[in-house]
Short mmCIF file of C-alpha atoms in Angstrom, two decimals:
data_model
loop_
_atom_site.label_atom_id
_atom_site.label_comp_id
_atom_site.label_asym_id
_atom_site.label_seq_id
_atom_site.Cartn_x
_atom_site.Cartn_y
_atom_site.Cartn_z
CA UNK V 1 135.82 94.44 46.14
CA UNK V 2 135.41 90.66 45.96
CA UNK V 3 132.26 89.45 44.75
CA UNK V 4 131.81 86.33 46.26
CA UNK V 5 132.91 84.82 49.36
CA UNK V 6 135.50 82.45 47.84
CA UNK V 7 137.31 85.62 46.63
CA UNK V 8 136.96 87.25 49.84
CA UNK V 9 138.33 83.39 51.43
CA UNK V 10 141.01 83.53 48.71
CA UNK V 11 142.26 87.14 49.26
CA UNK V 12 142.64 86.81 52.80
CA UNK V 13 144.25 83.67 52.50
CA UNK V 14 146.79 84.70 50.12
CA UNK V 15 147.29 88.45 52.41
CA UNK V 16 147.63 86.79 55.88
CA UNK V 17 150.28 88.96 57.88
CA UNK V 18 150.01 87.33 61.00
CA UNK V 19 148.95 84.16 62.53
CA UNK V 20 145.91 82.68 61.53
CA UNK V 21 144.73 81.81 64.81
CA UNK V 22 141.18 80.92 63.59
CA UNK V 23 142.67 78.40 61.11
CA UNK V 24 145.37 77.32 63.56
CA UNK V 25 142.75 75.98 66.42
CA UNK V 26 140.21 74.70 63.85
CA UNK V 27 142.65 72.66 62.15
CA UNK V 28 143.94 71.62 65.63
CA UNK V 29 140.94 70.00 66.81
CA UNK V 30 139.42 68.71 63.24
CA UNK V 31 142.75 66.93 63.68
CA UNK V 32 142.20 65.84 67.07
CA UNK V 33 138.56 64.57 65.92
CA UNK V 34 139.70 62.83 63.24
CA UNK V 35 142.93 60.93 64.91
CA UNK V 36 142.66 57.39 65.95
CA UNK V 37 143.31 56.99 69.35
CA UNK V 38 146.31 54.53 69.48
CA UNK V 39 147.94 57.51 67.28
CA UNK V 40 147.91 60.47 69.65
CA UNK V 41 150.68 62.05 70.79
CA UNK V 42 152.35 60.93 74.08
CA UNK V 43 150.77 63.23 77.12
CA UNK V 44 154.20 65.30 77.29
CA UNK V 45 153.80 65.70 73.48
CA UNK V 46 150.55 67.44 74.46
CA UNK V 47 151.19 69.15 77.36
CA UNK V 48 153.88 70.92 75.33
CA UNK V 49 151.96 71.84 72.73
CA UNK V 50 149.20 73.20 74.90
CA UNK V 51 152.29 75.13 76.83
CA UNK V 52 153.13 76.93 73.47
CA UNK V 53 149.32 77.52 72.54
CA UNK V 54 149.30 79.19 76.14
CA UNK V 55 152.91 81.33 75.50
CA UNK V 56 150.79 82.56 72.67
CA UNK V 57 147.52 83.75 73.98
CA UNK V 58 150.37 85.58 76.73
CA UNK V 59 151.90 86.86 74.20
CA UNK V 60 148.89 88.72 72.87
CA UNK V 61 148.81 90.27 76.17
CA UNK V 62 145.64 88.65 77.82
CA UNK V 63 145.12 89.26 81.30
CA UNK V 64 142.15 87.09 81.69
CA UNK V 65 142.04 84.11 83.87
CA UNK V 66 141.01 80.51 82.89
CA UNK V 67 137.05 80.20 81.51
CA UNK V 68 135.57 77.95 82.94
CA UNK V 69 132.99 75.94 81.17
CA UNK V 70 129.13 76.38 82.46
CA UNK V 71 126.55 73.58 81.53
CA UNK V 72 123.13 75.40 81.23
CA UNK V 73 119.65 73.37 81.62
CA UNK V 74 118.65 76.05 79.05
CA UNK V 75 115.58 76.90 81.46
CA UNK V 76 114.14 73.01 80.76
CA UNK V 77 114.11 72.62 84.67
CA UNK V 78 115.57 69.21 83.91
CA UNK V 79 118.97 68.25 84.30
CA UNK V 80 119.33 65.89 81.95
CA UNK V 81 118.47 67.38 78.95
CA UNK V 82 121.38 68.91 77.03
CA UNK V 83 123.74 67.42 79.74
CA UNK V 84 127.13 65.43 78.30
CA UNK V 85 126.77 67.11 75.00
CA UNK V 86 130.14 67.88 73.88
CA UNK V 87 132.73 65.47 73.75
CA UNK V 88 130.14 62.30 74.23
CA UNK V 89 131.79 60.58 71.76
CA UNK V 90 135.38 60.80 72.89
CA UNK V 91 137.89 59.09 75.09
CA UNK V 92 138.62 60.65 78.24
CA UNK V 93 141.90 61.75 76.78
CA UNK V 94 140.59 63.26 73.44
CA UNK V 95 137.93 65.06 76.03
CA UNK V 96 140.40 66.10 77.96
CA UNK V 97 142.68 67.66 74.81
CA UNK V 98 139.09 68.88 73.16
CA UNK V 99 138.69 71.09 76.55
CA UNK V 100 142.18 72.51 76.23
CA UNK V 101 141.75 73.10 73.01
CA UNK V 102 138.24 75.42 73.53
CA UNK V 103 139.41 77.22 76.45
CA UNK V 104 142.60 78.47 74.45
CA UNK V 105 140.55 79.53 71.73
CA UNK V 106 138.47 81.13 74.16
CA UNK V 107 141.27 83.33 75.13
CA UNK V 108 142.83 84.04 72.12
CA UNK V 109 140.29 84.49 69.32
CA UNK V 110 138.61 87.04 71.03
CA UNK V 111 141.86 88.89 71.01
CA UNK V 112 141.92 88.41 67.19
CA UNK V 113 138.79 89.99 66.86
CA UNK V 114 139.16 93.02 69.14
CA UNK V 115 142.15 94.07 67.06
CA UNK V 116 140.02 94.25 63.92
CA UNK V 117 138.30 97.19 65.84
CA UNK V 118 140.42 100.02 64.94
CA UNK V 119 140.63 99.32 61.39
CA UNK V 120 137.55 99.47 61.09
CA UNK V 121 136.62 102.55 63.03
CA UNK V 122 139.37 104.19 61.28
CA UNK V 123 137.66 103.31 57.97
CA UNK V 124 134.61 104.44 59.02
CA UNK V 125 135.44 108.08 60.32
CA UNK V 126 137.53 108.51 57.14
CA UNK V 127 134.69 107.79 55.13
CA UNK V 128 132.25 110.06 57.09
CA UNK V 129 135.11 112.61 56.70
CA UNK V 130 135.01 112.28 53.05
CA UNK V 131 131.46 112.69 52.72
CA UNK V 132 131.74 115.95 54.31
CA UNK V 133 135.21 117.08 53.63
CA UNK V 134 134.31 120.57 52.06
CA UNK V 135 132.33 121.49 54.94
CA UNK V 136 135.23 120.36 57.66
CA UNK V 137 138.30 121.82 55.26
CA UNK V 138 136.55 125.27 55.19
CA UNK V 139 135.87 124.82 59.06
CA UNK V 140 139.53 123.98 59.76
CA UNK V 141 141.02 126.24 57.94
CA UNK V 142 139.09 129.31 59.33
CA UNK V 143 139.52 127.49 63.03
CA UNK V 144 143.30 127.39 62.48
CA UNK V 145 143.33 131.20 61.36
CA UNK V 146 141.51 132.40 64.08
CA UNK V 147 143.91 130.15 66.18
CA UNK V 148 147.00 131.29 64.88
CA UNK V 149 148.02 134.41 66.94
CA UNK V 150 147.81 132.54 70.32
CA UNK V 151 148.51 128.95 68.99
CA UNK V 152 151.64 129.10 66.52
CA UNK V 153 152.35 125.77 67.06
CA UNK V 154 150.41 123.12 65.27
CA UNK V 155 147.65 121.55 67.15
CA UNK V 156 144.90 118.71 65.89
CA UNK V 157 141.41 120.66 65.57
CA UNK V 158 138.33 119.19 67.11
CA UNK V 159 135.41 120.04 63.82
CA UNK V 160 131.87 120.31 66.31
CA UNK V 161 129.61 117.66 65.35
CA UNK V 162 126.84 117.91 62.69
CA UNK V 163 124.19 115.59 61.51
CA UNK V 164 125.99 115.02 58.54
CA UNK V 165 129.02 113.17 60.74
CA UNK V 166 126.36 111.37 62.61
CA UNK V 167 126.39 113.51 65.75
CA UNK V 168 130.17 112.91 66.01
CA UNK V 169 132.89 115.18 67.02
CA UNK V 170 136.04 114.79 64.12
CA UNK V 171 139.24 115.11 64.78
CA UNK V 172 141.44 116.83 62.13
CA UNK V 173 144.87 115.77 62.47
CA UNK V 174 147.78 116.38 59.87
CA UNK V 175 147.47 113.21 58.48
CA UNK V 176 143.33 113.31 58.09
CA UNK V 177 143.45 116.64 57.28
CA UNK V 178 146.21 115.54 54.01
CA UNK V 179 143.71 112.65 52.81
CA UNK V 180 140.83 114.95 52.87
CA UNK V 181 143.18 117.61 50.73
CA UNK V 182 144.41 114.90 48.56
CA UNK V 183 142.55 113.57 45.07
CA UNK V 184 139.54 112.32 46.18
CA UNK V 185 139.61 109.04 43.21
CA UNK V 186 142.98 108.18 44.87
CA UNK V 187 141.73 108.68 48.43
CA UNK V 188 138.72 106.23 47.02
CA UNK V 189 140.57 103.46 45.51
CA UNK V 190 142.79 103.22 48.29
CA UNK V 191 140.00 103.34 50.53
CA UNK V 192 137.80 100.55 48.52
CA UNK V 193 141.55 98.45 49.19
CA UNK V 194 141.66 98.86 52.13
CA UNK V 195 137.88 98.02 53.20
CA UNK V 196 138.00 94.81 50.92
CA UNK V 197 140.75 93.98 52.89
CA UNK V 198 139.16 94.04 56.00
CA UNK V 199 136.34 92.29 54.83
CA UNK V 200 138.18 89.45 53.78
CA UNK V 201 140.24 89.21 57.09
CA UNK V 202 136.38 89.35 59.11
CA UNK V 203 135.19 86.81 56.40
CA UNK V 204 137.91 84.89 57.01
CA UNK V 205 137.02 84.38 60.62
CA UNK V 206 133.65 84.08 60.61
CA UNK V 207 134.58 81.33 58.19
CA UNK V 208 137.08 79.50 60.63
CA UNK V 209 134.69 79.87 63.45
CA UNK V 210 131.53 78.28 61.81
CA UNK V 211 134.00 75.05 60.92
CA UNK V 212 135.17 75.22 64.31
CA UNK V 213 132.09 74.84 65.91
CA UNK V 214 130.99 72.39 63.22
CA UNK V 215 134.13 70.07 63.89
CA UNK V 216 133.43 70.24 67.75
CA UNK V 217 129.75 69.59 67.53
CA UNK V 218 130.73 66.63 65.50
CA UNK V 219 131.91 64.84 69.29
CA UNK V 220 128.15 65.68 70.36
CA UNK V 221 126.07 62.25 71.34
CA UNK V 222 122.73 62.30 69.39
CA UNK V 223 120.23 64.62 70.79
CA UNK V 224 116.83 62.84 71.99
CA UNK V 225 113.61 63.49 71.06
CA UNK V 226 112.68 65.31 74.53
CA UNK V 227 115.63 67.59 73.56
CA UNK V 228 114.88 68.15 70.18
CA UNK V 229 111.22 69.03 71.36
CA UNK V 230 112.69 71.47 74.23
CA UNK V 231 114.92 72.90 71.51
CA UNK V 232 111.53 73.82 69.36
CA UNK V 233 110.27 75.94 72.25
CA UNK V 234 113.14 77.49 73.18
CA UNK V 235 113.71 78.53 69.88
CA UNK V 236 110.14 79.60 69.64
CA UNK V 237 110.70 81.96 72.31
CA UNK V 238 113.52 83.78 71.00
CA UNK V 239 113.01 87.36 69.47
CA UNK V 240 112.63 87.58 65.63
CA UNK V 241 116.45 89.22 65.23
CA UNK V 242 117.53 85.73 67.00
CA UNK V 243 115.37 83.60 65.47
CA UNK V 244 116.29 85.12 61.50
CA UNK V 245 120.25 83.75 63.24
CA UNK V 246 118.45 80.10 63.73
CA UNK V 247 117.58 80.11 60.06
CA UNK V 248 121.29 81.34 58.98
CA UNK V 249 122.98 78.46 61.24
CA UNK V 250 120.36 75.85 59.48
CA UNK V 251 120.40 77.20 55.89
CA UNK V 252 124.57 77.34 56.11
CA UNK V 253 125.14 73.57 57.72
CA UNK V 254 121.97 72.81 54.71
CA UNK V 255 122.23 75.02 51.33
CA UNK V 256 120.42 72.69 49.53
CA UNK V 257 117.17 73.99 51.48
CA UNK V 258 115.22 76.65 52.32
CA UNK V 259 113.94 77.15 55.79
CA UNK V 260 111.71 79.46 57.70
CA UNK V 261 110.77 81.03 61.25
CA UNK V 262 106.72 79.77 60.87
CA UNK V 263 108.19 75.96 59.65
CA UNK V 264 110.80 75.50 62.19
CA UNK V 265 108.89 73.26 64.49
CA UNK V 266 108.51 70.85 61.23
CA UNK V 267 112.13 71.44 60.03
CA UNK V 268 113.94 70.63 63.00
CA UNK V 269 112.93 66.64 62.93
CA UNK V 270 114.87 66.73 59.21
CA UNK V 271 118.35 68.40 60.80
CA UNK V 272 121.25 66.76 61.15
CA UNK V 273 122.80 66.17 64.75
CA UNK V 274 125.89 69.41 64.15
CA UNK V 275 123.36 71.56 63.26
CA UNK V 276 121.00 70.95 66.46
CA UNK V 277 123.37 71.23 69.14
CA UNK V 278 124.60 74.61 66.79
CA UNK V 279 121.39 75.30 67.46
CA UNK V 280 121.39 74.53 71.11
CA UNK V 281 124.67 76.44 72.35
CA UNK V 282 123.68 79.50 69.88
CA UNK V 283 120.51 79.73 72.68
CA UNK V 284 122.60 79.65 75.42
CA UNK V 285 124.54 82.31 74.71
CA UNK V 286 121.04 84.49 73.41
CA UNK V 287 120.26 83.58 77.05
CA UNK V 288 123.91 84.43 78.86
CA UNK V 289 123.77 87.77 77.17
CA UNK V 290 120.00 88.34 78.36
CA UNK V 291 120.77 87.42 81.63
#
């Protein structure tokens, strides 16, 4: 397995087998950001390429409707703080292009991301199968024999659960039931392939996403004191699983430093402008998903 994450970047990278959606709408709006204004494309040039951004997210068979974007005072009872955040610093037409952009992405990476799903389930119930795959061959095998007179055909087993499959029920199929039967180093070094694999393709991602967000916080106006003083007791208010993400998104957009839950009141005067609205839009979302 890769030991860093610049092997896991680089193995994903060089075993992409699909579209890189992640790196396709990261680079499209760092390019956006970074385009002087008397170079943009003509608005047909851009409604175009929104059009085939659109055919793709079809394409991947989404069935949702347009997002729509919801400003949140973030509970400050005022609604000017943390109002005009995003795009601040744009032209009405880079705005305008920056807001296509997100609710594309909004569509389609999701998508991405659900289809990591079964790999990874199928990973995992292989892997509790292996750690028990005495107990469910000698289970199977006796099931099937007692099943044979009135079943002759050949039917998938369903092993009952035990603690040591984590209170789930296992389905022996032909092909689960040939890895389990198979030599166990193989079945391992495929499996350690396989998982690497997947890690790189989630590293990947998360990778994309956190340069995403980065570029787009970038068109963010600079945050004023009352906000940045709101921010501190928001943040202060989150639970400790939420506030240990705080110090991830700080410590990641600053590796030079080392931060803390007790010294983020202090800290927060010494971040940069990305990582406080990071900060800012990570809370809304702690607060979305709280209702």
């Amino acid at each position: 397995m890769p030991e860093n994450s610049q092997d896991l970047t680089a193995s994903r990278e060089n075993n992409i087998s699909g579209p890189d959606f992640f790196g396709l709408y990261k680079s499209e709006i760092e390019e956006l950001l970074s385009q002087d204004d008397s170079l943009l494309p003509f608005p047909h040039q851009v409604s175009q390429l929104s059009g085939n951004l659109n055919e793709v997210g079809r394409e991947k068979g989404s069935t949702k409707k347009g997002c729509q974007t919801k400003e949140s005072n973030a509970s400050t009872g005022s609604a000017s703080l943390f109002s005009n955040g995003i795009g601040a610093l744009l032209s009405d037409f880079k705005k305008e292009r920056l807001n296509s952009l997100l609710r594309q992405s909004a569509l389609t990476l999701p998508q991405e991301i659900d289809e990591m799903e079964n790999p990874v389930f199928s990973v995992c119930r292989i892997r509790s199968c292996l750690r028990c795959k005495e107990k469910l061959l000698s289970s199977d095998a006796l099931t099937r024999k007692a099943d044979q007179p009135q079943r002759p055909e050949k039917k998938a087993k369903v092993i009952p659960a035990s603690s040591d499959l984590e209170s789930e029920h296992i389905q022996l199929d032909d092909d689960l039931r040939f890895i389990l039967e198979n030599d166990s180093t193989k079945v391992e070094e495929l499996m350690e392939s396989h998982t690497s694999e997947i890690f790189a393709t989630l590293h990947h991602m998360e990778t994309k996403l956190e340069e995403l967000l980065n570029a787009v916080m970038t068109s963010c106006r600079a945050m004023t004191i009352p906000e940045k003083q709101q921010l501190c007791r928001l943040i202060q208010k989150l639970p400790a699983r939420n506030r240990d993400r705080v110090v991830e998104i700080i410590e990641a957009n600053n590796p030079s430093e080392n931060y803390s839950q007790n010294e983020l009141k202090t800290q927060l005067d010494r971040l940069d402008n990305v990582t406080l609205w990071r900060l800012h839009f990570y809370i809304e979302v702690v607060q979305a998903a709280r209702g």
